Amino acid sequence: MQAVELLPRDITVPPMLRDNRGAAVSIRNVTRSFEGNRVLSNLDLDVRPGEFLSIVGKSGCGKSTLLRLIAGLDQPSSGEVRIDDRPATQAGDKLRIMFQEPRLLPWANVADNVAVGLRQGPDPQAVTEALASVQLADKAGVWPALLSGGQRQRAALARALVSHPSLLVLDEPLGALDALTRLTMQNLIRDMHAKAGFTAILVTHDVAEAVALSDRVIVLGQGGILHHVEILRVGPTQRGSAELAAIEAEILDAIFAA
Amino acid sequence: MSLTETLIAARSRRSPGLRGLLPRPDALLPYAVPAAILILWEIAGASGVISDTVMPRPSTILATAVQMTLSGELFTHLGVSALRALAGLVVGGGIGFILGVSNGVSRLSETLTDSTLQMVRNIPHLALIPLVILWFGIGEGAKLFLVALGVFFPIYLNTLHGIRNIDPQLIEMGRAYGMTPTQQFRRIVLPGALPSIFVGLRYGLGIMWLTLIVAETLSASSGLGYMAMKAREFMVLDVVVLSILLYAALGKLADSLTRALERRALKWSPAYAGR
Ligand SMILES: Nc1ncnc2c1ncn2[C@@H]1O[C@H](COP(=O)(O)OP(=O)(O)OP(=O)(O)O)[C@@H](O)[C@H]1O
Ligand SMILES: [Mg+2]
């Protein structure tokens, strides 16, 4: 069964069969230095509406820095990040971020934590729906301290998605979870992405995870993009298939060649 | 039924029935030692081992308490002291909280005031009594000033500490999720600093009573401290002991109220879960 195909790099994949709600991200000539140390230099990147993009690379290569620029939490030293043709800082609740830590408010119950994601006042129905979509409907009134690590991260996902964002950025959101919970969460994120059609940008150190989830993987290094891999999925993807393994190997080569 | 099964059945049958009728023994346990002391004390007094001129008996003190309650004298003094304590707590604690918050949130405010406050902190506030009496006489101002000053520092320091120790990752989350600075303060900073503020409040309450006793003993014309002073002058020992016991009871009451408040406000914290 031919489940995965590699495409030549310059072919644009048409915006999937999704309800086209994803935001377009355009990064133009972005440089970010910290005290003279250039972490990103003249970086260009376009993310298509609805695309699932993963960013991999060695530790310290600037993945989090790039993601923070996209999320508007940090400003480039030069260059520009635009989301749907407006500056990243003005994205408002179109843009949501998920961190490696759940970052739930310990003094608010799960439902109130999810409601943090709503800009325009409380909306119990939206919160209930978001919790149901991450299978936490029965935990609405529970303190975060009483949840497991995976449940906390699911609550954080519900908080990120309750406002129906058009762009979700994730910085190693599953890095602290055990392998089994991680697989479950990967499936959850992939299903949510397929259903809601937002654009997703994922930073991960797990190449298999990047390949399993993404439409495209980029390898970051030396201040720029070292490698692009497009992954076209036709039908259901099989984890551990020979095609995926080949792509993983290609990406790992690119990372270590740097 | 095997023997183990019988034992298990017996055990599970026994526990709920009796437990429901009697107060749980461990709930009474903290009162066992004070009760034993009272009984021994009464026996020692009644048998003449301890002379009534050295230490009046619990029954004598109780009789005095009843008599002073009926005459209304006790409540007058009690009310005056409680009012002073409360006023000092509100003024000192309020200023401490506000300064703690502003120094925790604003660099400028901290640079301006913190080193001055740290200097003043090293003066034991009771050492100011002679000066305070010169300034305010023996009026209410002197006592309010001393209590407020005493309560100020623990609340100021712990509020500041609580705000400084807020997880910066939560603040960043708040910012990323579009909270305004006011919302960040109300939803993240304040609840995050609350455990520490409660620690300050409980320290402050201890200092509040201590300061009030000293201030009322030195200069007052009403209040529990005054009542004790007057009784000492006329050698009415049971009133002296009664006022000391009342201070202890008031201190315990204030502490219990704070604890109850703390349990309610911090019920999200694993440290309070299930208590
Ligand atoms: N606020 C900052 N101030 C100074 N230097 C910084 C700052 N943020 C990041 N850096 C530097 O930028 C470089 C890239 O950091 P970044 O966190 O983006 O790496 P990363 O690719 O996310 O690494 P990891 O995989 O370990 O998370 C590092 O050398 C780091 O020291
Ligand atoms: Mg990182």
Short mmCIF file of N, CA and C in Angstrom, two decimals, chain A residues 7 34 41 86 88 101 103 108 112 131 137 152 156 160 166-167 181-182 209 216 237 244 258:
data_model
loop_
_atom_site.label_atom_id
_atom_site.label_comp_id
_atom_site.label_asym_id
_atom_site.label_seq_id
_atom_site.Cartn_x
_atom_site.Cartn_y
_atom_site.Cartn_z
N LEU A 7 7.38 14.41 -2.26
CA LEU A 7 7.22 15.29 -3.42
C LEU A 7 8.49 16.09 -3.64
N PHE A 34 20.88 37.77 20.17
CA PHE A 34 20.90 38.06 21.61
C PHE A 34 22.30 38.53 21.95
N SER A 41 19.29 34.02 11.24
CA SER A 41 19.83 35.05 10.38
C SER A 41 19.19 34.99 9.00
N ARG A 86 -0.96 40.39 8.59
CA ARG A 86 -0.87 41.42 9.62
C ARG A 86 0.26 41.05 10.57
N ALA A 88 2.52 39.79 13.52
CA ALA A 88 2.23 38.66 14.41
C ALA A 88 1.68 39.12 15.76
N GLU A 101 5.37 22.91 29.12
CA GLU A 101 4.67 22.73 30.39
C GLU A 101 3.21 23.10 30.16
N ARG A 103 1.26 24.81 32.00
CA ARG A 103 1.05 26.20 32.44
C ARG A 103 -0.42 26.48 32.75
N ALA A 108 -7.24 27.62 39.59
CA ALA A 108 -8.50 27.60 38.83
C ALA A 108 -8.77 26.15 38.43
N ASP A 112 -12.28 26.47 34.32
CA ASP A 112 -11.88 27.87 34.36
C ASP A 112 -10.56 28.08 33.63
N LEU A 131 -13.56 20.66 26.27
CA LEU A 131 -13.15 19.60 27.19
C LEU A 131 -13.55 18.23 26.66
N ALA A 137 -14.20 15.71 29.69
CA ALA A 137 -15.49 16.25 30.10
C ALA A 137 -15.77 16.03 31.59
N ARG A 152 -3.18 17.02 32.11
CA ARG A 152 -2.88 18.45 32.18
C ARG A 152 -2.60 19.00 30.79
N ALA A 156 -4.50 21.81 28.58
CA ALA A 156 -3.84 22.93 27.92
C ALA A 156 -4.21 22.99 26.44
N ALA A 160 -6.11 25.95 24.40
CA ALA A 160 -5.59 26.54 23.17
C ALA A 160 -6.64 26.53 22.06
N SER A 166 -6.96 30.08 14.27
CA SER A 166 -6.60 29.66 12.92
C SER A 166 -5.12 29.32 12.83
N LEU A 167 -4.38 29.57 13.95
CA LEU A 167 -2.97 29.16 13.98
C LEU A 167 -2.64 28.63 15.37
N THR A 181 1.61 7.87 26.42
CA THR A 181 0.77 9.06 26.46
C THR A 181 1.07 9.95 25.27
N ARG A 182 2.36 9.97 24.89
CA ARG A 182 2.77 10.80 23.79
C ARG A 182 2.08 10.37 22.49
N GLU A 209 7.96 11.84 15.52
CA GLU A 209 6.74 12.60 15.80
C GLU A 209 6.49 13.62 14.70
N ARG A 216 4.81 18.94 6.33
CA ARG A 216 6.16 19.37 5.92
C ARG A 216 7.03 19.48 7.16
N THR A 237 -2.00 7.07 7.12
CA THR A 237 -0.57 6.87 7.28
C THR A 237 -0.32 5.74 8.25
N LEU A 244 7.91 6.21 5.68
CA LEU A 244 8.14 7.15 6.77
C LEU A 244 9.55 6.99 7.32
N ALA A 258 24.75 19.11 9.74
CA ALA A 258 24.99 20.52 10.07
C ALA A 258 26.23 20.68 10.94
#
